[in-house]
Short mmCIF file of C-alpha atoms and ligand atoms in Angstrom, two decimals:
data_model
loop_
_atom_site.label_atom_id
_atom_site.label_comp_id
_atom_site.label_asym_id
_atom_site.label_seq_id
_atom_site.Cartn_x
_atom_site.Cartn_y
_atom_site.Cartn_z
CA MET A 1 52.02 -51.45 33.79
CA ASN A 2 51.37 -54.86 35.30
CA ALA A 3 48.11 -56.83 35.19
CA GLU A 4 46.92 -55.50 38.55
CA GLU A 5 47.54 -51.89 37.50
CA PHE A 6 45.89 -52.61 34.15
CA ARG A 7 42.75 -53.86 35.94
CA ARG A 8 42.60 -50.69 38.05
CA HIS A 9 43.37 -48.22 35.27
CA GLY A 10 41.18 -50.13 32.86
CA ARG A 11 38.22 -49.72 35.21
CA GLU A 12 39.02 -46.02 35.54
CA MET A 13 39.14 -45.69 31.77
CA VAL A 14 35.82 -47.51 31.31
CA ASP A 15 34.27 -45.18 33.91
CA TYR A 16 35.77 -42.21 32.14
CA ILE A 17 34.32 -43.37 28.81
CA ALA A 18 30.86 -44.03 30.28
CA ASP A 19 30.90 -40.58 31.98
CA TYR A 20 32.05 -39.00 28.72
CA TYR A 21 29.07 -40.40 26.86
CA GLU A 22 26.57 -39.75 29.65
CA ASN A 23 27.58 -36.11 29.99
CA ILE A 24 28.54 -35.31 26.43
CA ARG A 25 25.76 -32.72 26.10
CA ASP A 26 27.54 -30.60 28.70
CA ARG A 27 30.60 -30.22 26.50
CA ASP A 28 30.86 -27.67 23.70
CA VAL A 29 30.54 -29.73 20.54
CA MET A 30 33.15 -27.56 18.79
CA HIS A 31 36.70 -27.27 20.01
CA ARG A 32 37.86 -23.71 20.66
CA VAL A 33 41.56 -24.12 19.98
CA ARG A 34 43.85 -22.71 17.33
CA PRO A 35 46.32 -24.69 15.18
CA GLY A 36 49.39 -25.67 17.17
CA TYR A 37 47.66 -25.45 20.56
CA LEU A 38 48.79 -28.91 21.60
CA THR A 39 52.27 -28.80 20.12
CA SER A 40 52.93 -25.67 22.12
CA MET A 41 52.03 -27.55 25.34
CA MET A 42 54.47 -30.37 24.66
CA ARG A 43 58.15 -30.75 25.20
CA GLU A 44 60.04 -31.22 21.96
CA GLU A 45 61.56 -34.54 23.05
CA ALA A 46 59.86 -37.71 24.24
CA PRO A 47 60.17 -38.20 28.03
CA GLU A 48 63.39 -39.98 28.94
CA ALA A 49 62.03 -41.34 32.22
CA PRO A 50 58.73 -43.21 32.56
CA GLU A 51 55.78 -41.12 33.71
CA THR A 52 53.10 -42.24 36.13
CA TRP A 53 49.76 -43.32 34.70
CA GLU A 54 48.08 -40.71 36.94
CA ASP A 55 50.03 -37.93 35.19
CA ILE A 56 49.30 -39.33 31.76
CA PHE A 57 45.61 -39.87 32.45
CA LYS A 58 45.19 -36.34 33.81
CA ASP A 59 46.22 -34.97 30.44
CA VAL A 60 43.25 -36.61 28.74
CA GLU A 61 41.06 -33.80 30.12
CA ASP A 62 43.72 -31.09 30.19
CA VAL A 63 45.38 -31.64 26.84
CA VAL A 64 43.35 -33.96 24.62
CA MET A 65 39.75 -32.95 25.25
CA PRO A 66 40.16 -29.21 24.55
CA GLY A 67 41.14 -30.20 21.01
CA VAL A 68 38.34 -32.69 20.44
CA THR A 69 35.28 -32.08 18.28
CA HIS A 70 32.65 -34.22 19.94
CA TRP A 71 31.32 -36.31 17.07
CA HIS A 72 29.00 -38.24 19.38
CA SER A 73 27.39 -35.18 20.87
CA PRO A 74 23.69 -34.86 19.98
CA ARG A 75 24.68 -31.34 18.88
CA PHE A 76 26.97 -32.73 16.19
CA HIS A 77 25.32 -32.65 12.77
CA GLY A 78 28.27 -32.55 10.38
CA TYR A 79 29.23 -35.00 7.62
CA PHE A 80 27.39 -38.27 8.32
CA ALA A 81 26.96 -40.26 11.51
CA ALA A 82 30.18 -41.79 12.85
CA GLY A 83 29.19 -45.04 14.50
CA SER A 84 29.88 -45.79 18.13
CA SER A 85 28.34 -47.95 20.81
CA TYR A 86 29.46 -49.71 23.96
CA PRO A 87 29.40 -53.21 22.39
CA SER A 88 31.55 -51.92 19.54
CA ILE A 89 34.05 -50.32 21.94
CA LEU A 90 34.21 -53.63 23.83
CA GLY A 91 34.82 -55.41 20.53
CA ASP A 92 37.77 -53.13 19.79
CA MET A 93 39.12 -53.68 23.30
CA LEU A 94 39.06 -57.42 22.86
CA GLY A 95 40.42 -57.24 19.31
CA ASP A 96 43.32 -55.12 20.59
CA ALA A 97 43.91 -57.55 23.43
CA ILE A 98 43.99 -60.60 21.17
CA GLY A 99 46.14 -58.54 18.86
CA CYS A 100 46.37 -61.14 16.10
CA ILE A 101 47.23 -60.18 12.54
CA GLY A 102 44.68 -62.23 10.65
CA PHE A 103 46.02 -62.08 7.12
CA SER A 104 45.33 -65.77 6.53
CA TRP A 105 42.85 -68.19 8.04
CA ALA A 106 45.67 -70.06 9.80
CA THR A 107 46.96 -66.99 11.65
CA SER A 108 43.74 -66.98 13.75
CA PRO A 109 40.83 -68.98 12.35
CA SER A 110 38.20 -67.18 14.45
CA CYS A 111 39.35 -63.85 13.00
CA THR A 112 38.50 -65.05 9.47
CA GLU A 113 35.43 -67.10 10.35
CA ILE A 114 33.67 -64.44 12.46
CA GLU A 115 34.24 -62.10 9.52
CA MET A 116 32.64 -64.60 7.14
CA VAL A 117 29.68 -65.11 9.47
CA THR A 118 29.09 -61.42 10.21
CA THR A 119 29.42 -60.28 6.60
CA ASP A 120 26.90 -62.98 5.65
CA TRP A 121 24.55 -61.89 8.45
CA LEU A 122 24.85 -58.30 7.36
CA GLY A 123 24.42 -59.15 3.68
CA LYS A 124 21.19 -60.96 4.55
CA MET A 125 20.06 -58.11 6.81
CA LEU A 126 20.38 -55.78 3.81
CA ASP A 127 18.73 -58.31 1.51
CA LEU A 128 21.72 -58.48 -0.85
CA PRO A 129 21.60 -61.10 -3.61
CA GLU A 130 22.82 -64.46 -2.30
CA GLU A 131 25.75 -64.52 -4.75
CA PHE A 132 27.38 -62.02 -2.35
CA LEU A 133 27.32 -64.47 0.55
CA HIS A 134 29.91 -67.04 1.69
CA GLN A 135 27.10 -69.39 2.73
CA HIS A 136 25.96 -69.55 -0.89
CA HIS A 137 29.13 -71.67 -1.48
CA GLY A 138 29.81 -69.88 -4.74
CA PRO A 139 32.74 -67.62 -5.57
CA GLY A 140 31.27 -64.62 -3.72
CA GLY A 141 31.56 -63.29 -0.19
CA GLY A 142 32.01 -60.33 2.13
CA VAL A 143 35.13 -58.84 3.64
CA ILE A 144 35.86 -56.03 6.06
CA GLN A 145 37.92 -53.17 4.65
CA SER A 146 39.06 -50.01 6.40
CA THR A 147 37.04 -47.52 4.40
CA ALA A 148 34.70 -47.13 1.45
CA SER A 149 37.47 -45.12 -0.25
CA GLU A 150 39.88 -48.02 -0.05
CA THR A 151 37.16 -50.33 -1.39
CA VAL A 152 36.37 -48.22 -4.44
CA PHE A 153 40.07 -47.98 -5.23
CA LEU A 154 40.52 -51.73 -4.89
CA CYS A 155 37.49 -52.44 -7.10
CA LEU A 156 38.70 -50.00 -9.71
CA LEU A 157 42.10 -51.74 -9.79
CA ALA A 158 40.46 -55.16 -10.06
CA ALA A 159 38.21 -53.93 -12.88
CA ARG A 160 41.28 -52.47 -14.60
CA THR A 161 43.11 -55.80 -14.38
CA LYS A 162 40.05 -57.66 -15.66
CA GLN A 163 39.98 -55.46 -18.78
CA ILE A 164 43.73 -55.75 -19.36
CA ASN A 165 43.55 -59.56 -19.12
CA ARG A 166 40.56 -59.72 -21.43
CA LEU A 167 42.20 -57.60 -24.11
CA ARG A 168 45.56 -59.33 -23.79
CA GLU A 169 43.88 -62.67 -24.33
CA GLN A 170 42.76 -61.33 -27.71
CA ASN A 171 46.08 -59.64 -28.42
CA PRO A 172 49.04 -60.86 -26.30
CA ASN A 173 51.29 -58.11 -27.70
CA LEU A 174 49.23 -55.38 -26.08
CA GLN A 175 51.10 -53.44 -23.39
CA ASN A 176 49.31 -52.76 -20.09
CA MET A 177 49.80 -49.02 -20.46
CA GLU A 178 48.19 -49.04 -23.91
CA VAL A 179 45.02 -50.44 -22.34
CA ILE A 180 45.14 -48.27 -19.23
CA SER A 181 45.45 -45.08 -21.26
CA LYS A 182 42.17 -45.90 -23.02
CA LEU A 183 40.15 -46.98 -19.98
CA VAL A 184 37.39 -44.71 -18.77
CA GLY A 185 35.20 -45.05 -15.69
CA TYR A 186 32.08 -43.15 -14.62
CA SER A 187 30.23 -41.87 -11.62
CA SER A 188 27.66 -39.14 -11.13
CA ASP A 189 28.82 -35.60 -10.45
CA GLN A 190 27.49 -36.16 -6.90
CA ALA A 191 29.73 -39.14 -6.08
CA ASN A 192 32.02 -38.91 -3.07
CA SER A 193 35.45 -37.39 -3.77
CA SER A 194 37.02 -40.79 -3.00
CA VAL A 195 35.67 -42.08 -6.33
CA HIS A 196 37.47 -39.44 -8.35
CA ARG A 197 40.56 -40.01 -6.21
CA ALA A 198 40.47 -43.74 -6.96
CA GLY A 199 40.76 -42.78 -10.65
CA LEU A 200 43.76 -40.54 -9.92
CA LEU A 201 45.46 -43.26 -7.88
CA GLY A 202 44.68 -45.92 -10.48
CA GLU A 203 45.78 -43.64 -13.34
CA VAL A 204 42.55 -44.05 -15.28
CA LYS A 205 40.12 -41.41 -16.49
CA MET A 206 37.05 -41.11 -14.27
CA ARG A 207 34.28 -39.00 -15.77
CA LYS A 208 31.71 -37.27 -13.58
CA LEU A 209 28.36 -37.47 -15.35
CA PRO A 210 25.62 -34.90 -14.83
CA SER A 211 22.95 -36.02 -12.41
CA ASP A 212 19.26 -35.14 -12.88
CA GLU A 213 17.12 -32.69 -10.89
CA ASN A 214 17.08 -35.17 -7.97
CA TYR A 215 20.90 -35.46 -8.04
CA SER A 216 20.53 -38.98 -9.41
CA LEU A 217 22.45 -40.54 -12.30
CA LYS A 218 20.08 -41.78 -15.01
CA GLY A 219 20.67 -44.61 -17.46
CA GLU A 220 20.24 -42.45 -20.55
CA THR A 221 23.12 -40.16 -19.45
CA LEU A 222 25.38 -43.15 -18.92
CA ARG A 223 24.40 -44.78 -22.20
CA ALA A 224 24.98 -41.63 -24.25
CA THR A 225 28.40 -41.08 -22.65
CA ILE A 226 29.49 -44.66 -23.24
CA GLN A 227 28.55 -44.36 -26.92
CA GLU A 228 30.41 -41.07 -27.21
CA ASP A 229 33.52 -42.53 -25.54
CA ARG A 230 33.51 -45.75 -27.58
CA ALA A 231 33.33 -43.62 -30.73
CA LYS A 232 36.51 -41.87 -29.55
CA GLY A 233 38.24 -45.26 -29.15
CA LEU A 234 38.05 -45.28 -25.35
CA LEU A 235 37.27 -48.38 -23.28
CA PRO A 236 34.49 -47.93 -20.70
CA PHE A 237 35.28 -50.36 -17.87
CA PHE A 238 33.93 -49.21 -14.49
CA VAL A 239 30.89 -47.47 -13.04
CA CYS A 240 30.61 -46.42 -9.42
CA ALA A 241 26.94 -45.84 -8.62
CA SER A 242 26.08 -44.07 -5.37
CA LEU A 243 23.24 -45.04 -3.09
CA GLY A 244 23.07 -42.07 -0.70
CA THR A 245 25.42 -39.39 -1.99
CA THR A 246 27.44 -37.34 0.47
CA GLY A 247 25.99 -34.00 -0.64
CA THR A 248 22.26 -34.67 -0.53
CA CYS A 249 21.80 -38.43 0.11
CA ALA A 250 20.60 -38.97 -3.47
CA PHE A 251 20.26 -42.36 -5.14
CA ASP A 252 21.49 -43.27 -8.60
CA ASN A 253 19.03 -45.22 -10.72
CA LEU A 254 20.41 -48.75 -10.50
CA GLU A 255 17.53 -50.28 -12.42
CA GLU A 256 18.60 -48.24 -15.44
CA ILE A 257 22.37 -48.24 -14.89
CA GLY A 258 22.67 -51.95 -14.06
CA PRO A 259 21.47 -53.44 -17.37
CA ILE A 260 23.67 -50.99 -19.32
CA CYS A 261 26.73 -52.12 -17.37
CA GLN A 262 25.78 -55.74 -18.02
CA GLU A 263 25.33 -55.20 -21.78
CA GLU A 264 28.59 -53.26 -22.04
CA GLY A 265 30.68 -55.61 -19.90
CA ILE A 266 31.35 -52.84 -17.37
CA TRP A 267 32.11 -53.52 -13.69
CA LEU A 268 29.38 -51.96 -11.55
CA HIS A 269 30.45 -51.00 -8.05
CA ILE A 270 27.88 -49.62 -5.60
CA ASP A 271 28.96 -47.15 -2.97
CA ALA A 272 26.30 -47.14 -0.23
CA ALA A 273 28.73 -45.95 2.46
CA TYR A 274 26.12 -44.12 4.52
CA ALA A 275 22.70 -45.19 3.25
CA GLY A 276 23.56 -48.90 3.08
CA SER A 277 22.76 -49.29 6.78
CA ALA A 278 19.17 -48.16 6.18
CA PHE A 279 18.52 -51.14 3.89
CA VAL A 280 18.17 -53.18 7.04
CA CYS A 281 14.69 -51.59 7.06
CA PRO A 282 12.53 -53.05 4.26
CA GLU A 283 10.86 -49.68 3.60
CA PHE A 284 14.12 -48.29 2.15
CA ARG A 285 14.92 -51.21 -0.13
CA SER A 286 13.21 -49.72 -3.17
CA TYR A 287 16.31 -47.50 -3.47
CA MET A 288 18.52 -50.53 -4.05
CA LYS A 289 16.44 -52.06 -6.85
CA GLY A 290 18.90 -53.21 -9.49
CA VAL A 291 21.56 -54.21 -6.93
CA GLU A 292 21.74 -57.64 -8.59
CA TYR A 293 23.70 -56.07 -11.48
CA ALA A 294 26.56 -55.05 -9.18
CA GLU A 295 29.87 -56.87 -9.15
CA THR A 296 30.72 -55.25 -5.81
CA PHE A 297 28.77 -53.45 -3.09
CA SER A 298 30.08 -51.53 -0.11
CA MET A 299 28.64 -49.86 2.98
CA ASN A 300 30.05 -48.56 6.24
CA PRO A 301 28.81 -49.95 9.56
CA HIS A 302 31.30 -47.38 10.94
CA LYS A 303 28.93 -44.70 9.71
CA TRP A 304 25.35 -45.59 10.50
CA MET A 305 25.44 -48.98 12.18
CA LEU A 306 26.85 -48.31 15.62
CA CYS A 307 30.35 -49.66 14.89
CA ASN A 308 33.38 -47.55 15.65
CA PHE A 309 35.73 -46.60 12.85
CA ASP A 310 37.15 -48.41 10.97
CA LEU A 311 34.72 -50.98 9.66
CA SER A 312 33.59 -50.84 6.05
CA VAL A 313 32.14 -53.95 4.46
CA MET A 314 32.57 -54.91 0.84
CA TRP A 315 30.88 -57.80 -0.96
CA ILE A 316 32.05 -59.28 -4.23
CA LYS A 317 30.29 -61.82 -6.46
CA ASP A 318 33.44 -63.40 -7.78
CA ARG A 319 36.37 -63.33 -5.39
CA ALA A 320 38.72 -64.60 -8.12
CA LEU A 321 38.60 -61.12 -9.63
CA LEU A 322 40.46 -59.88 -6.56
CA VAL A 323 42.35 -62.93 -5.40
CA ASP A 324 43.79 -63.86 -8.80
CA ALA A 325 44.32 -60.28 -9.93
CA PHE A 326 46.90 -59.42 -7.29
CA ASN A 327 48.13 -62.81 -6.15
CA VAL A 328 51.48 -63.15 -4.42
CA ASP A 329 52.07 -66.31 -2.46
CA PRO A 330 55.46 -66.49 -0.73
CA VAL A 331 56.18 -69.65 1.18
CA TYR A 332 56.12 -67.93 4.59
CA LEU A 333 52.44 -67.03 4.09
CA LYS A 334 51.30 -70.48 2.99
CA HIS A 335 49.41 -72.92 5.25
CA GLN A 336 48.09 -76.46 4.91
CA ASP A 337 44.40 -75.51 4.67
CA GLN A 338 44.97 -72.99 1.92
CA GLY A 339 42.15 -72.90 -0.63
CA LYS A 340 39.50 -74.32 1.72
CA VAL A 341 38.66 -70.96 3.33
CA PRO A 342 39.32 -67.33 2.40
CA ASP A 343 42.73 -65.93 3.16
CA TYR A 344 41.60 -62.36 3.47
CA ARG A 345 45.04 -60.91 2.67
CA HIS A 346 44.15 -61.52 -0.99
CA TRP A 347 40.96 -59.47 -0.66
CA GLN A 348 42.57 -56.22 0.43
CA ILE A 349 45.55 -53.90 -0.16
CA PRO A 350 47.58 -54.34 3.05
CA LEU A 351 48.90 -57.66 4.27
CA GLY A 352 48.09 -57.24 7.96
CA ARG A 353 44.54 -56.93 9.27
CA ARG A 354 42.96 -56.38 12.66
CA PHE A 355 40.25 -58.48 14.31
CA ARG A 356 37.56 -55.94 13.34
CA SER A 357 34.74 -58.43 12.94
CA LEU A 358 34.48 -58.75 16.74
CA LYS A 359 32.85 -55.35 17.05
CA LEU A 360 30.39 -56.08 14.25
CA TRP A 361 29.58 -59.42 15.89
CA PHE A 362 29.06 -57.77 19.30
CA VAL A 363 26.91 -54.99 17.82
CA ILE A 364 24.64 -57.24 15.75
CA ARG A 365 24.15 -59.64 18.66
CA SER A 366 23.65 -56.93 21.30
CA TYR A 367 21.11 -54.87 19.34
CA GLY A 368 19.58 -57.59 17.21
CA VAL A 369 18.28 -56.73 13.76
CA SER A 370 15.21 -55.19 15.37
CA GLY A 371 17.31 -52.87 17.55
CA ILE A 372 19.33 -51.70 14.56
CA ARG A 373 16.14 -51.04 12.59
CA GLN A 374 14.77 -49.05 15.51
CA TYR A 375 17.96 -46.95 15.69
CA ILE A 376 17.86 -46.16 11.94
CA ARG A 377 14.15 -45.34 12.04
CA LYS A 378 14.62 -43.05 15.01
CA HIS A 379 17.27 -41.05 13.15
CA VAL A 380 15.11 -40.80 10.05
CA SER A 381 12.15 -39.61 12.06
CA LEU A 382 14.31 -36.98 13.82
CA ALA A 383 15.47 -35.75 10.40
CA LYS A 384 11.82 -35.52 9.33
CA GLU A 385 11.05 -33.56 12.49
CA PHE A 386 13.79 -31.09 11.66
CA GLU A 387 12.60 -30.87 8.07
CA SER A 388 9.11 -30.02 9.23
CA MET A 389 10.41 -27.21 11.50
CA VAL A 390 12.43 -25.78 8.61
CA SER A 391 9.50 -26.05 6.21
CA GLN A 392 7.22 -24.10 8.55
CA ASP A 393 9.52 -21.07 8.42
CA ASP A 394 9.21 -19.47 5.01
CA ARG A 395 12.65 -17.87 5.21
CA PHE A 396 14.18 -21.31 4.63
CA GLU A 397 13.96 -23.73 1.75
CA ILE A 398 14.66 -27.46 1.58
CA VAL A 399 17.20 -28.24 -1.13
CA ALA A 400 16.76 -31.99 -1.60
CA GLU A 401 14.19 -34.59 -0.67
CA VAL A 402 14.71 -35.83 2.88
CA ILE A 403 14.86 -39.60 2.58
CA MET A 404 17.08 -40.71 5.44
CA GLY A 405 18.88 -38.88 8.26
CA LEU A 406 20.08 -35.87 6.26
CA VAL A 407 18.32 -32.52 5.80
CA CYS A 408 19.70 -30.09 3.21
CA PHE A 409 18.37 -26.57 3.50
CA ARG A 410 19.26 -22.91 3.08
CA LEU A 411 18.05 -19.41 3.58
CA LYS A 412 16.07 -18.27 0.57
CA GLY A 413 17.89 -15.59 -1.39
CA PRO A 414 21.53 -15.17 -2.42
CA ASN A 415 24.11 -17.75 -1.38
CA ARG A 416 25.86 -15.10 0.69
CA MET A 417 23.10 -15.21 3.28
CA THR A 418 23.50 -18.92 3.93
CA GLU A 419 27.28 -18.47 3.99
CA LEU A 420 26.82 -15.82 6.68
CA LEU A 421 24.47 -18.14 8.55
CA HIS A 422 27.08 -20.86 8.52
CA ASP A 423 29.75 -18.41 9.78
CA GLU A 424 27.38 -17.33 12.53
CA ILE A 425 26.78 -20.94 13.59
CA VAL A 426 30.51 -21.65 13.69
CA THR A 427 31.08 -18.55 15.83
CA ASP A 428 28.16 -19.49 18.07
CA GLY A 429 29.66 -22.96 18.59
CA ARG A 430 26.67 -24.68 20.19
CA ILE A 431 26.04 -26.97 17.25
CA TYR A 432 28.22 -28.42 14.52
CA ILE A 433 27.09 -28.37 10.92
CA ILE A 434 28.83 -28.24 7.56
CA PRO A 435 27.93 -26.48 4.32
CA ALA A 436 27.94 -27.91 0.79
CA ILE A 437 27.42 -26.67 -2.74
CA ALA A 438 25.38 -28.39 -5.43
CA ARG A 439 24.98 -26.76 -8.84
CA ASP A 440 26.22 -23.42 -7.48
CA VAL A 441 23.67 -23.46 -4.66
CA TYR A 442 25.23 -23.09 -1.23
CA TYR A 443 23.32 -24.91 1.50
CA LEU A 444 23.66 -26.45 4.94
CA ARG A 445 23.60 -30.16 5.65
CA LEU A 446 22.11 -31.31 8.92
CA ALA A 447 22.80 -34.97 9.58
CA VAL A 448 21.33 -36.73 12.58
CA CYS A 449 24.47 -38.36 13.90
CA ALA A 450 24.61 -39.30 17.59
CA GLN A 451 22.97 -42.39 18.98
CA ALA A 452 21.63 -40.34 21.90
CA THR A 453 19.96 -37.60 19.83
CA THR A 454 16.39 -36.88 20.95
CA SER A 455 13.55 -34.66 19.77
CA ASP A 456 14.62 -32.11 22.38
CA ASP A 457 18.09 -32.01 20.85
CA ILE A 458 16.61 -31.43 17.41
CA ARG A 459 14.49 -28.58 18.82
CA PHE A 460 17.54 -27.15 20.52
CA THR A 461 19.43 -27.29 17.22
CA PHE A 462 16.60 -25.64 15.34
CA ASN A 463 16.44 -22.87 17.93
CA VAL A 464 20.14 -22.20 17.48
CA PHE A 465 19.42 -21.87 13.75
CA LEU A 466 16.59 -19.45 14.43
CA GLU A 467 18.70 -17.33 16.70
CA CYS A 468 21.66 -17.26 14.32
CA THR A 469 19.29 -16.51 11.43
CA GLU A 470 17.88 -13.50 13.24
CA ARG A 471 21.37 -12.18 13.82
CA VAL A 472 22.40 -12.79 10.22
CA LEU A 473 19.28 -11.24 8.76
CA GLY A 474 19.67 -8.24 11.03
CA LYS A 475 23.25 -7.73 9.82
CA PHE A 476 22.32 -8.45 6.23
CA ASN A 477 19.44 -5.97 6.23
CA GLU A 478 21.57 -3.29 7.79
CA LYS A 479 24.36 -3.74 5.24
CA ASN A 480 22.13 -4.06 2.19
CA GLY A 481 19.31 -1.69 3.10
CA VAL A 482 16.70 -4.45 2.67
CA ASN A 483 14.29 -6.07 5.03
CA TYR A 484 14.30 -9.85 5.22
CA ARG A 485 11.81 -9.90 8.12
CA PRO A 486 13.53 -10.75 11.40
CA MET A 487 11.05 -12.75 13.47
CA ILE A 488 12.27 -11.81 16.91
CA ASP A 489 13.77 -8.63 18.26
CA ILE A 490 17.43 -9.47 18.61
CA ASP A 491 17.95 -6.86 21.30
CA GLY A 492 14.83 -7.85 23.19
CA PRO A 493 14.32 -10.81 25.53
CA LEU A 494 14.93 -14.19 23.98
CA PRO A 495 11.91 -16.40 23.30
CA LYS A 496 11.72 -19.05 26.01
CA TYR A 497 12.83 -21.87 23.75
CA VAL A 498 16.13 -20.14 22.95
CA THR A 499 19.03 -21.00 25.23
CA PRO A 500 21.12 -17.87 25.85
CA ILE A 501 24.61 -17.97 24.43
CA THR A 502 27.36 -18.25 26.99
CA THR A 503 30.52 -16.35 26.21
CA ASP A 504 33.12 -19.05 26.32
CA VAL A 505 36.50 -18.11 27.65
CA VAL A 506 39.16 -19.62 25.46
CA GLU A 507 41.63 -21.07 27.87
CA ASP A 508 45.26 -20.23 27.37
CA HIS A 509 47.04 -23.55 27.32
CA THR A 510 50.27 -22.22 25.96
CA SER A 511 51.92 -21.71 29.33
CA LYS A 512 51.62 -25.37 30.28
CA LYS A 513 54.66 -27.41 29.25
CA MET A 514 54.96 -31.11 29.79
N1 PLP B 601 31.03 -42.63 -0.08
C1 PLP B 601 30.10 -41.83 0.45
C2 PLP B 601 28.75 -41.73 -0.19
C3 PLP B 601 30.40 -41.09 1.60
O1 PLP B 601 29.48 -40.27 2.12
C4 PLP B 601 31.68 -41.19 2.17
C5 PLP B 601 32.04 -40.42 3.36
O2 PLP B 601 31.26 -39.72 3.93
C6 PLP B 601 32.60 -42.06 1.56
C7 PLP B 601 32.24 -42.75 0.45
C8 PLP B 601 33.97 -42.24 2.14
O3 PLP B 601 33.89 -43.07 3.26
P1 PLP B 601 35.20 -43.63 3.98
O4 PLP B 601 35.62 -42.61 4.97
O5 PLP B 601 34.80 -44.93 4.60
O6 PLP B 601 36.23 -43.80 2.93
#
C-alpha cells in the first residue's frame, strides 16, 4: 500500500469507524456465533499472493463483525466500562504511526515527557498526594502500564525485593527463598482475581481476608490477621486495598488499613482500576481518604476515562523501589542524559513500550477536566436511574449500595431464579450483562459502560429485564407449582414500552472459504 492508497483507505476506515459508532445501537450487542465459526471460514494457509485491500476490507463486515461483542453499544452492561473515544483512537493512530519504542528517554524524548506530564495532570485531577507527582521533584512519579493486573504483580515483586533486602541487611547469610517462603500478603475476599494471581506468579502467599457487610475490608480484620501470622513466624509484607471492587464496587477502609500498614512496615498498594476515574469528581473523594499511606496507586483510564485499551496508570512514591530492585543496564541501552529523567524501562516488566501517553494527552485536552467530570457524573446518574426502576419493583432486590456506575441486583428468592433470569437474558440477546456471586448470593451486575448511553437506553434495558423476568417467573411457577406474581400476561399484547423480540437468524458462515 503506498501513501496515496493509505490516504484513501484511511479515510474509508475512519468513515467506517464513525459509522460503526453512530449506528452501534442497530447491531445486536451479543455475537451469535459458535466456537470455531471464523476458523472454519479461513483457508488453513496464509495467502501466497497479495490480496486487494477491497477484498480484505469487505471481510471486516462479513467475517470479523459477526464474531464481535459490541462493548461500546449502549446495550452493553457487562464487566466495567471499556474506554473509547475519538480523541483516544486518534492518539493510537498517531502512536502507531510514530511507532517508536520508548524504553528510555533518549529513544524518543516526547514519548517519556508526555507521559510524565499526563500522569502528573491525572494525579492532580484525582487529588493524589504530591509525592506521587514528577513535578514534586522528589523520588515519586507516574507511569503508564498495560493493565492493573500487571501493576499489582510488579508492586508485589518490588515489595518482595524490599523485604528480602531489608532482612539480608540484618543477616547476609539469609537465602532469598527462606524469606520468600515466609512472606504473606493480604487483600479482601472481594479483590480482583488479578491480586490473587499476582501472589501465584510471585510465589508468595496471598490471603483473602473477610470483608464486612458492605464488602469492605476493615482495619481490625487486617490487624488481627497480621498478629496471627506474625505469631506463626510469617512475614506480612504487602496489602492490596481495593477502591471499587469488581463484584460490587465496594471500597476498603483506607483510613483504618493505611496506618496499620505504616506501623507494620507493609507496602500498601491501592487498586482503583475502575473507580479511580471517579475521583476526578470531588464528591467521590471521601472514598479515597487514607490514600496518603499508599506506596503505590493504580487506576485504569482504559476503563472509565475514555481511553482505549491499554492504558493503566500507576503512581509510586519512591521510584528507587522499582528502578533499583530490577536494574539491568547493558551498554546498548545507556544514553548520555541517563539519570536526569526517567527511563521508563526500569518502571515496568517489558523492555519495549508504546507511545500510549498520546491518547491520554488527546483525551484530557479534548474533554477538559470538566468534560470528564460530566461524563462520569452522567454514568453515575444513569446507574441511579436504573437502581430506582429496580427498587420500585418488589420482585427485585438491590444487593449492594449503588455508589458509582454499577448496579447489583437480583430476583428475590432462591439463586436459581436469578440464574434462570440470566440465562433468559443471554438467550434474548438484546442486552449484555454478567452475573456474579458474593457470599453464596447469585446476582446480576449492570454496569453503565458506553459513552453514548442515554436514559432511553437504560429504560430499554430495564424493559428487557421486565420481559425476561415475566418469562422466567412464568416458567418457574409452572415448574414449582408456586406463584411469583407475573406482572404482565406473557401471551397477551406487550406493554407499549417493551420492544418485541426479533427472532434472529443465525447466519451460516461455514460455507464461505477464503
Ligand atoms: N482491579 C479491579 C478492581 C478490576 O475491576 C479489574 C478489572 O475489571 C482489574 C483490577 C483488572 O484490570 P486490568 O484488565 O487492567 O488488569
